[in-house]
XYZ file of N, CA, C and O in Angstrom:
732
model
N 4.027 -40.341 21.423
C 2.675 -39.767 21.292
C 2.714 -38.309 21.545
O 3.303 -37.761 22.579
N 2.087 -37.545 20.844
C 1.992 -36.048 20.985
C 0.638 -35.808 21.677
O -0.500 -36.069 21.276
N 0.738 -35.331 22.912
C -0.386 -35.204 23.740
C -0.518 -33.705 24.222
O -0.558 -33.354 25.395
N -0.412 -32.913 23.324
C -0.489 -31.376 23.621
C -1.965 -30.877 23.608
O -2.730 -31.562 22.837
N -2.216 -29.940 24.337
C -3.567 -29.299 24.387
C -3.754 -28.296 23.135
O -4.830 -28.089 22.830
N -2.578 -27.688 22.713
C -2.769 -26.635 21.855
C -1.835 -26.898 20.596
O -0.649 -27.540 20.740
N -2.162 -26.441 19.446
C -1.479 -26.660 18.282
C -0.206 -25.977 18.297
O -0.078 -24.826 18.766
N 0.868 -26.695 17.893
C 2.168 -25.983 17.617
C 2.220 -25.370 16.208
O 1.833 -26.019 15.324
N 2.882 -24.268 16.055
C 3.071 -23.725 14.775
C 4.522 -23.668 14.480
O 5.330 -23.117 15.232
N 4.843 -24.168 13.301
C 6.261 -24.194 12.757
C 6.388 -23.349 11.628
O 5.595 -23.403 10.664
N 7.230 -22.343 11.617
C 7.567 -21.450 10.433
C 8.989 -21.615 10.031
O 9.846 -21.678 10.929
N 9.178 -21.480 8.763
C 10.583 -21.413 8.196
C 10.558 -20.110 7.483
O 9.779 -19.883 6.470
N 11.499 -19.216 7.932
C 11.708 -17.956 7.244
C 13.107 -17.766 6.646
O 14.004 -18.260 7.178
N 13.244 -17.082 5.503
C 14.431 -16.826 4.843
C 14.660 -15.323 4.974
O 13.832 -14.535 4.575
N 15.778 -14.910 5.609
C 16.035 -13.491 5.861
C 17.123 -13.017 4.856
O 18.222 -12.539 5.279
N 16.891 -13.046 3.590
C 17.974 -12.685 2.610
C 18.288 -11.260 2.734
O 19.482 -10.883 2.728
N 17.488 -10.230 2.744
C 17.891 -8.862 2.739
C 18.758 -8.517 3.927
O 19.440 -7.514 3.899
N 18.718 -9.224 5.023
C 19.440 -8.944 6.267
C 20.739 -9.753 6.460
O 21.485 -9.615 7.393
N 20.950 -10.702 5.466
C 22.129 -11.615 5.637
C 23.361 -10.753 5.374
O 23.464 -9.839 4.455
N 24.470 -11.167 6.030
C 25.719 -10.589 5.784
C 26.434 -11.048 4.525
O 27.176 -10.326 3.845
N 26.162 -12.254 3.892
C 26.636 -12.782 2.751
C 25.609 -12.778 1.645
O 24.515 -12.177 1.727
N 25.895 -13.571 0.598
C 24.988 -13.709 -0.483
C 23.806 -14.713 -0.190
O 22.752 -14.678 -0.827
N 24.114 -15.624 0.690
C 22.994 -16.638 0.892
C 21.959 -16.196 1.999
O 22.471 -15.543 3.008
N 20.742 -16.379 1.783
C 19.711 -16.030 2.789
C 19.938 -16.845 4.073
O 20.465 -18.065 4.020
N 19.722 -16.346 5.245
C 19.741 -17.033 6.519
C 18.309 -17.665 6.621
O 17.367 -16.973 6.613
N 18.294 -18.865 6.961
C 17.034 -19.557 7.157
C 16.848 -19.996 8.588
O 17.748 -20.455 9.189
N 15.646 -19.587 9.133
C 15.453 -19.969 10.596
C 14.182 -20.807 10.719
O 13.088 -20.610 9.962
N 14.078 -21.747 11.587
C 12.917 -22.504 11.872
C 12.393 -22.016 13.239
O 13.092 -22.051 14.234
N 11.142 -21.509 13.217
C 10.479 -21.008 14.412
C 9.385 -21.783 14.814
O 8.596 -22.184 14.084
N 9.273 -22.021 16.161
C 8.163 -22.819 16.715
C 7.481 -22.026 17.737
O 8.068 -21.422 18.579
N 6.206 -22.039 17.735
C 5.385 -21.346 18.785
C 4.553 -22.535 19.351
O 3.897 -23.290 18.629
N 4.631 -22.669 20.735
C 4.034 -23.838 21.357
C 3.517 -23.435 22.711
O 4.194 -23.089 23.634
N 2.228 -23.715 22.887
C 1.554 -23.430 24.135
C 1.654 -24.800 24.938
O 1.074 -25.870 24.494
N 2.480 -24.858 25.973
C 2.751 -26.106 26.617
C 1.824 -26.433 27.890
O 2.026 -27.508 28.410
N 0.959 -25.470 28.127
C -0.033 -25.669 29.279
C 0.608 -26.327 30.398
O 0.272 -27.369 30.947
N 1.583 -25.694 30.955
C 2.525 -26.031 32.163
C 2.913 -27.521 32.037
O 3.119 -28.189 33.056
N 3.108 -28.037 30.783
C 3.601 -29.380 30.508
C 2.480 -30.498 30.791
O 2.786 -31.649 30.952
N 1.278 -30.116 30.913
C 0.211 -31.047 31.149
C -0.514 -31.394 29.844
O -0.922 -30.579 29.141
N -0.416 -32.641 29.417
C -0.953 -33.145 28.224
C -2.495 -33.376 28.267
O -3.067 -33.250 29.377
N -3.159 -33.607 27.138
C -4.594 -33.927 27.112
C -4.830 -35.126 27.960
O -6.028 -35.376 28.334
N -3.906 -35.984 28.206
C -3.992 -37.164 29.010
C -3.953 -36.890 30.498
O -4.050 -37.696 31.389
N -3.738 -35.536 30.816
C -3.689 -35.203 32.257
C -2.354 -35.279 32.954
O -2.131 -35.026 34.130
N -1.282 -35.879 32.131
C 0.042 -36.173 32.685
C 0.943 -34.987 32.480
O 0.924 -34.408 31.382
N 1.727 -34.641 33.524
C 2.784 -33.726 33.423
C 3.974 -34.434 32.859
O 4.397 -35.405 33.513
N 4.578 -33.828 31.855
C 5.672 -34.525 31.205
C 6.477 -33.583 30.344
O 6.192 -33.303 29.164
N 7.476 -33.041 31.042
C 8.468 -32.013 30.298
C 9.188 -32.717 29.287
O 9.615 -32.183 28.196
N 9.575 -33.942 29.487
C 10.402 -34.700 28.526
C 9.521 -34.846 27.183
O 10.152 -34.725 26.135
N 8.349 -35.199 27.405
C 7.451 -35.277 26.164
C 7.416 -34.020 25.438
O 7.481 -33.872 24.110
N 7.288 -32.805 26.111
C 7.284 -31.420 25.532
C 8.675 -31.303 24.740
O 8.716 -30.884 23.656
N 9.748 -31.528 25.474
C 11.083 -31.454 24.799
C 11.293 -32.290 23.643
O 11.818 -31.952 22.563
N 10.656 -33.472 23.581
C 10.736 -34.415 22.498
C 10.035 -33.915 21.312
O 10.485 -33.955 20.129
N 8.831 -33.198 21.535
C 8.148 -32.590 20.516
C 8.966 -31.434 19.907
O 9.152 -31.281 18.678
N 9.528 -30.627 20.712
C 10.384 -29.610 20.299
C 11.562 -30.080 19.497
O 11.832 -29.586 18.349
N 12.265 -30.988 19.961
C 13.431 -31.497 19.355
C 13.123 -32.199 18.006
O 13.875 -32.121 17.081
N 11.921 -32.774 17.902
C 11.561 -33.424 16.703
C 11.383 -32.578 15.480
O 11.662 -32.942 14.311
N 11.217 -31.207 15.701
C 11.104 -30.317 14.506
C 12.302 -29.561 14.270
O 12.331 -28.638 13.318
N 13.386 -29.655 15.178
C 14.626 -29.040 15.023
C 14.530 -27.446 14.819
O 15.121 -26.999 13.956
N 13.848 -26.836 15.757
C 13.737 -25.425 15.643
C 14.940 -24.609 15.955
O 15.766 -25.133 16.806
N 15.096 -23.407 15.453
C 16.187 -22.488 15.872
C 15.674 -21.631 17.091
O 16.434 -21.391 17.934
N 14.438 -21.307 17.060
C 13.830 -20.435 18.084
C 12.500 -21.053 18.422
O 11.702 -21.348 17.551
N 12.120 -21.033 19.731
C 10.875 -21.507 20.214
C 10.313 -20.586 21.193
O 10.845 -20.112 22.203
N 9.069 -20.015 20.852
C 8.209 -19.193 21.758
C 7.331 -20.165 22.543
O 6.421 -20.809 21.862
N 7.383 -20.105 23.793
C 6.591 -21.037 24.635
C 5.491 -20.251 25.522
O 5.947 -19.147 25.938
N 4.430 -20.647 25.543
C 3.282 -19.994 26.304
C 2.831 -21.013 27.453
O 2.941 -22.131 27.268
N 2.310 -20.340 28.453
C 1.775 -21.142 29.655
C 2.928 -22.025 30.278
O 2.733 -23.213 30.477
N 3.967 -21.356 30.753
C 5.110 -22.009 31.257
C 5.138 -21.720 32.741
O 4.973 -20.538 33.264
N 5.383 -22.709 33.549
C 5.579 -22.586 35.029
C 6.980 -22.472 35.522
O 7.927 -23.159 34.915
N 7.235 -21.709 36.545
C 8.576 -21.743 37.211
C 8.376 -21.871 38.686
O 7.748 -21.018 39.299
N 8.708 -22.942 39.211
C 8.576 -23.284 40.708
C 7.150 -23.270 41.124
O 6.973 -22.707 42.274
N 6.269 -23.704 40.341
C 4.875 -23.774 40.725
C 4.425 -25.170 41.154
O 4.775 -26.089 40.460
N 3.860 -25.364 42.404
C 3.647 -26.792 42.928
C 2.834 -27.515 41.888
O 2.991 -28.754 41.901
N 1.827 -27.047 41.180
C 0.991 -27.786 40.267
C 1.728 -28.540 39.239
O 1.326 -29.603 38.802
N 2.893 -28.116 38.852
C 3.883 -28.723 37.998
C 5.147 -29.250 38.611
O 6.155 -29.264 37.941
N 5.097 -29.594 39.920
C 6.169 -30.255 40.584
C 7.238 -29.233 41.041
O 8.360 -29.722 41.405
N 6.987 -27.917 41.055
C 7.896 -26.929 41.469
C 9.139 -26.890 40.635
O 10.159 -26.440 41.141
N 9.114 -27.356 39.518
C 10.223 -27.289 38.530
C 10.431 -26.039 37.857
O 9.411 -25.322 37.539
N 11.637 -25.647 37.600
C 11.900 -24.509 36.748
C 11.790 -24.907 35.273
O 12.884 -25.428 34.694
N 10.617 -24.840 34.755
C 10.381 -25.424 33.504
C 11.251 -24.849 32.305
O 11.762 -25.598 31.477
N 11.525 -23.454 32.220
C 12.355 -22.974 31.281
C 13.821 -23.513 31.263
O 14.317 -23.950 30.274
N 14.331 -23.655 32.441
C 15.637 -24.135 32.635
C 15.687 -25.655 32.290
O 16.602 -26.190 31.602
N 14.785 -26.336 32.646
C 14.670 -27.769 32.321
C 14.431 -28.084 30.885
O 15.157 -28.980 30.408
N 13.618 -27.314 30.273
C 13.394 -27.435 28.848
C 14.798 -27.037 28.106
O 15.042 -27.701 27.061
N 15.457 -26.000 28.575
C 16.608 -25.658 27.918
C 17.695 -26.896 28.018
O 18.299 -27.174 27.063
N 17.685 -27.484 29.142
C 18.634 -28.610 29.375
C 18.197 -29.664 28.462
O 19.012 -30.373 27.673
N 16.927 -30.140 28.404
C 16.504 -31.182 27.596
C 16.550 -30.994 26.133
O 16.602 -31.939 25.312
N 16.507 -29.768 25.608
C 16.544 -29.475 24.159
C 17.863 -28.962 23.758
O 18.128 -28.738 22.531
N 18.789 -28.723 24.808
C 20.123 -28.226 24.508
C 20.150 -26.856 23.850
O 20.831 -26.597 22.956
N 19.201 -26.008 24.400
C 19.008 -24.717 23.875
C 19.206 -23.711 24.972
O 19.214 -24.027 26.187
N 19.291 -22.441 24.697
C 19.355 -21.315 25.735
C 17.940 -20.957 26.076
O 17.058 -20.985 25.196
N 17.712 -20.404 27.224
C 16.384 -20.090 27.556
C 16.319 -18.764 28.345
O 17.246 -18.400 28.970
N 15.172 -18.112 28.312
C 14.806 -16.907 29.060
C 13.326 -17.155 29.446
O 12.538 -17.781 28.694
N 12.940 -16.445 30.435
C 11.540 -16.599 30.950
C 10.994 -15.185 31.319
O 11.760 -14.387 31.802
N 9.779 -15.045 30.978
C 9.139 -13.760 31.372
C 7.934 -14.091 32.159
O 6.911 -14.567 31.700
N 8.008 -13.703 33.401
C 6.817 -13.917 34.451
C 5.809 -12.937 34.289
O 6.070 -11.750 34.240
N 4.543 -13.350 34.169
C 3.439 -12.488 34.084
C 2.448 -12.575 35.361
O 1.773 -11.669 35.635
N 2.524 -13.732 35.969
C 1.634 -13.856 37.042
C 2.421 -14.731 38.269
O 3.165 -15.558 37.864
N 2.129 -14.317 39.465
C 2.654 -15.075 40.611
C 1.528 -16.148 40.914
O 0.345 -15.815 40.939
N 1.963 -17.380 40.963
C 1.054 -18.422 41.032
C 1.617 -19.485 42.060
O 2.693 -20.150 41.946
N 0.795 -19.799 43.024
C 1.232 -20.826 44.068
C 2.583 -20.654 44.503
O 3.270 -21.724 44.816
N 3.010 -19.546 44.719
C 4.340 -19.311 45.292
C 5.485 -19.342 44.125
O 6.646 -19.144 44.539
N 5.102 -19.586 42.938
C 6.075 -19.529 41.904
C 5.570 -18.496 40.873
O 4.878 -17.611 41.160
N 5.963 -18.719 39.534
C 5.594 -17.836 38.461
C 5.163 -18.513 37.351
O 5.509 -19.639 37.022
N 4.374 -17.787 36.470
C 3.718 -18.273 35.350
C 3.886 -17.265 34.269
O 3.606 -16.113 34.453
N 4.210 -17.732 32.949
C 4.382 -16.704 31.900
C 4.789 -17.376 30.588
O 4.436 -18.471 30.265
N 5.633 -16.646 29.872
C 6.207 -17.029 28.585
C 7.657 -17.449 28.732
O 8.292 -16.889 29.584
N 8.066 -18.136 27.759
C 9.557 -18.477 27.639
C 10.042 -18.471 26.187
O 9.204 -18.585 25.193
N 11.325 -18.291 26.071
C 11.915 -18.403 24.737
C 13.105 -19.362 24.867
O 13.954 -19.250 25.665
N 13.083 -20.208 23.821
C 14.334 -21.058 23.660
C 15.027 -20.777 22.432
O 14.383 -20.507 21.477
N 16.458 -20.724 22.372
C 17.199 -20.330 21.307
C 18.387 -21.248 21.107
O 19.072 -21.582 22.080
N 18.635 -21.686 19.818
C 19.914 -22.437 19.556
C 21.092 -21.402 19.591
O 22.275 -21.860 19.750
N 20.735 -20.235 19.518
C 21.790 -19.150 19.342
C 21.917 -18.268 20.643
O 20.971 -18.319 21.450
N 22.985 -17.595 20.847
C 23.145 -16.767 22.057
C 22.035 -15.726 22.146
O 21.658 -15.019 21.120
N 21.542 -15.544 23.414
C 20.509 -14.558 23.611
C 21.338 -13.406 24.300
O 21.902 -13.505 25.305
N 21.403 -12.243 23.568
C 22.236 -11.200 23.978
C 21.582 -10.231 25.098
O 22.182 -9.976 26.008
N 20.382 -10.116 25.012
C 19.620 -9.472 26.192
C 18.159 -9.628 25.922
O 17.690 -10.117 24.901
N 17.369 -9.337 26.991
C 15.908 -9.555 26.943
C 15.216 -8.689 27.944
O 15.906 -8.374 28.925
N 13.991 -8.466 27.708
C 13.116 -7.752 28.624
C 11.729 -8.402 28.604
O 11.268 -8.865 27.605
N 11.055 -8.457 29.672
C 9.692 -8.846 29.856
C 8.774 -7.614 29.987
O 9.004 -6.956 30.897
N 7.778 -7.542 29.267
C 6.875 -6.355 29.460
C 5.468 -6.885 29.693
O 4.972 -7.830 29.093
N 4.799 -6.236 30.604
C 3.326 -6.592 30.887
C 2.549 -5.897 29.775
O 2.779 -4.824 29.309
N 1.378 -6.616 29.335
C 0.475 -6.086 28.400
C -0.832 -5.483 29.140
O -0.952 -5.893 30.382
N -1.552 -4.634 28.490
C -2.726 -4.229 29.101
C -3.738 -5.298 29.587
O -3.818 -6.325 28.979
N -4.307 -5.061 30.750
C -5.204 -5.972 31.291
C -6.616 -5.380 31.387
O -6.779 -4.436 32.068
N -7.545 -5.857 30.553
C -8.936 -5.364 30.454
C -9.822 -6.269 31.224
O -9.819 -7.466 30.899
N -10.782 -5.865 32.100
C -11.789 -6.598 32.665
C -11.253 -7.733 33.620
O -11.793 -8.764 33.682
N -10.108 -7.506 34.270
C -9.516 -8.414 35.170
C -9.262 -9.815 34.623
O -9.356 -10.769 35.230
N -8.801 -9.866 33.342
C -8.445 -11.117 32.652
C -7.044 -11.522 33.228
O -6.442 -10.914 34.075
N -6.610 -12.689 32.776
C -5.348 -13.135 33.020
C -4.243 -12.089 32.578
O -4.266 -11.599 31.489
N -3.243 -11.857 33.474
C -2.257 -10.891 33.069
C -1.301 -11.503 32.056
O -0.846 -12.499 32.271
N -1.155 -10.762 30.923
C -0.341 -11.195 29.864
C 0.922 -10.266 29.678
O 0.968 -9.243 30.273
N 1.872 -10.768 29.065
C 2.905 -10.023 28.664
C 3.791 -10.533 27.450
O 3.260 -11.481 26.837
N 4.827 -9.845 27.146
C 5.591 -10.234 25.932
C 7.115 -10.218 26.276
O 7.508 -9.386 27.030
N 7.809 -11.120 25.773
C 9.349 -11.163 25.835
C 9.844 -10.372 24.622
O 9.447 -10.857 23.477
N 10.787 -9.568 24.780
C 11.390 -8.915 23.683
C 12.973 -9.270 23.912
O 13.563 -9.038 24.936
N 13.509 -9.955 22.899
C 14.993 -10.408 23.063
C 15.732 -10.236 21.821
O 15.098 -10.157 20.628
N 16.974 -9.993 21.916
C 17.924 -9.796 20.761
C 18.719 -11.141 20.808
O 19.294 -11.462 21.771
N 18.736 -11.703 19.538
C 19.386 -13.028 19.413
C 20.422 -12.877 18.361
O 20.310 -12.325 17.236
N 21.689 -13.406 18.647
C 22.801 -13.323 17.775
C 22.669 -14.439 16.765
O 22.957 -15.652 17.192
N 22.255 -14.254 15.558
C 22.168 -15.228 14.593
C 23.245 -15.258 13.560
O 23.537 -14.148 12.935
N 24.000 -16.373 13.496
C 25.173 -16.391 12.512
C 24.690 -16.063 11.116
O 23.649 -16.505 10.714
N 25.446 -15.136 10.506
C 25.090 -14.858 9.085
C 24.200 -13.620 8.918
O 24.076 -13.089 7.879
N 23.697 -13.046 10.041
C 22.946 -11.728 9.909
C 23.901 -10.666 10.328
O 24.743 -10.789 11.173
N 23.674 -9.483 9.678
C 24.379 -8.275 9.955
C 24.328 -7.729 11.388
O 25.220 -7.195 11.937
N 23.105 -7.933 11.896
C 22.878 -7.378 13.329
C 21.963 -8.427 13.996
O 21.342 -9.226 13.417
N 21.948 -8.291 15.380
C 21.151 -9.314 16.127
C 19.620 -9.152 15.689
O 19.084 -8.097 15.277
N 18.918 -10.280 15.854
C 17.483 -10.386 15.493
C 16.697 -10.000 16.586
O 17.018 -10.506 17.791
N 15.686 -9.107 16.469
C 14.817 -8.785 17.587
C 13.643 -9.732 17.453
O 13.011 -9.786 16.455
N 13.344 -10.473 18.573
C 12.109 -11.368 18.562
C 11.207 -11.059 19.644
O 11.716 -10.628 20.725
N 9.938 -11.029 19.338
C 8.851 -10.737 20.255
C 8.013 -12.100 20.397
O 7.595 -12.620 19.533
N 7.956 -12.572 21.713
C 7.070 -13.756 21.951
C 6.075 -13.348 23.052
O 6.340 -12.804 23.981
N 4.805 -13.786 22.620
C 3.721 -13.345 23.523
C 2.547 -14.542 23.505
O 2.644 -15.402 22.782
N 1.546 -14.267 24.228
C 0.391 -15.109 24.313
C -0.768 -14.155 24.571
O -1.146 -13.773 25.623
N -1.565 -14.001 23.475
C -2.675 -12.994 23.485
C -3.908 -13.580 24.199
O -4.044 -14.907 24.153
N -4.709 -12.784 24.739
C -5.978 -13.152 25.318
C -6.885 -13.801 24.404
O -6.828 -13.502 23.238
N -7.562 -14.853 24.891
C -8.442 -15.593 24.044
C -9.880 -15.337 24.056
O -10.732 -15.854 23.327
N -10.312 -14.356 24.921
C -11.782 -14.147 25.145
C -12.329 -13.512 23.890
O -11.656 -12.890 23.056
N -13.659 -13.638 23.643
C -14.331 -13.156 22.540
C -14.235 -11.660 22.383
O -14.036 -11.180 21.303
N -14.339 -10.902 23.438
C -14.026 -9.470 23.358
C -12.598 -9.215 22.883
O -11.628 -9.620 23.524
N -12.457 -8.555 21.795
C -11.132 -8.273 21.245
C -10.408 -7.080 21.812
O -9.171 -6.884 21.376
N -11.008 -6.281 22.715
C -10.368 -5.086 23.113
C -9.002 -5.336 23.749
O -8.059 -4.563 23.408
N -8.828 -6.376 24.519
C -7.508 -6.524 25.162
C -6.582 -7.079 24.105
O -5.329 -6.569 24.144
N -6.839 -7.855 23.178
C -5.950 -8.273 22.076
C -5.492 -7.105 21.199
O -4.298 -6.894 20.967
N -6.382 -6.187 20.858
C -6.014 -4.968 20.119
C -5.212 -4.078 20.914
O -4.162 -3.494 20.380
N -5.532 -3.919 22.354
C -4.603 -3.035 23.129
C -3.308 -3.668 23.305
O -2.224 -2.946 23.348
N -3.193 -4.995 23.469
C -1.915 -5.689 23.511
C -1.057 -5.544 22.185
O 0.096 -5.235 22.313
N -1.651 -5.611 21.011
C -0.997 -5.456 19.692
C -0.418 -4.059 19.630
O 0.692 -3.808 19.256
N -1.233 -3.060 20.071
C -0.833 -1.597 20.061
C 0.446 -1.470 20.971
O 1.374 -0.703 20.686
N 0.397 -2.036 22.156
C 1.531 -1.982 23.178
C 2.748 -2.528 22.526
O 3.802 -1.889 22.641
N 2.698 -3.672 21.869
C 3.826 -4.217 21.305
C 4.318 -3.345 20.068
O 5.552 -3.109 20.030
N 3.343 -2.867 19.293
C 3.797 -2.125 18.132
C 4.496 -0.779 18.728
O 5.482 -0.355 18.147
N 3.963 -0.227 19.715
C 4.583 0.878 20.326
C 6.081 0.645 20.843
O 6.917 1.422 20.740
N 6.172 -0.551 21.379
C 7.471 -0.863 21.932
C 8.621 -1.020 20.957
O 9.692 -0.644 21.248
N 8.186 -1.474 19.725
C 9.160 -1.604 18.735
C 9.163 -0.501 17.670
O 10.016 -0.481 16.809
N 8.363 0.452 17.808
C 8.135 1.498 16.747
C 9.492 2.269 16.541
O 9.710 2.722 15.513
N 10.247 2.564 17.569
C 11.584 3.207 17.424
C 12.581 2.356 16.808
O 13.750 2.966 16.590
N 12.416 1.183 16.556
C 13.325 0.366 15.992
C 12.950 -0.195 14.595
O 13.192 -1.279 14.134
N 12.332 0.755 13.810
C 11.653 0.276 12.549
C 12.722 -0.172 11.485
O 12.266 -0.832 10.575
N 14.040 0.107 11.585
C 14.814 -0.304 10.592
C 15.511 -1.584 10.931
O 16.383 -2.030 10.271
N 15.191 -2.232 12.079
C 15.677 -3.437 12.485
C 14.818 -4.618 12.055
O 13.643 -4.496 11.876
N 15.555 -5.692 11.921
C 14.852 -6.973 11.564
C 14.258 -7.459 12.901
O 14.814 -7.674 13.874
N 12.858 -7.646 12.873
C 12.209 -8.104 14.037
C 11.069 -9.139 13.552
O 10.507 -9.038 12.522
N 10.993 -10.219 14.432
C 10.000 -11.210 14.171
C 9.037 -11.158 15.364
O 9.487 -11.156 16.495
N 7.754 -11.083 15.095
C 6.742 -11.019 16.106
C 5.822 -12.245 16.103
O 5.522 -12.781 15.083
């Protein structure tokens, strides 16, 4: 049973112009707000989240609302546990200190993660602190590492923070305009 609070988005992209050979490189990308692994049924269940992820066989997964050592979710290191359950590599970007742990975004990858940084985004009107993970992934068949940006934009009606956040991300990658990047 799929008991997620938020819709997962799956994309398949073909990266032909950046492939090292004649064949395009195809990637399956998943974006998934896991709501600290709590389903609509109120149950915390990382295995269920991992099952959903594994069912679509993604290459890269951007996760939002992820806990690390937060008591409300059993003080589990969710990025590490999801990496184990999905047999993927993981990185975590903390944006908020919560109940003695951390809360933020994570990225799972079937491929090696060469490096990563977490950046805080603008915070307008004391909303939830948001951020974005910027990572380089070594994708077989691509001439150079893939730059991926994973974030969770503000949901409030006032769009000022979302616009400021998009501007901050654009500024961060603006000097890398000739690189292949997925946002």
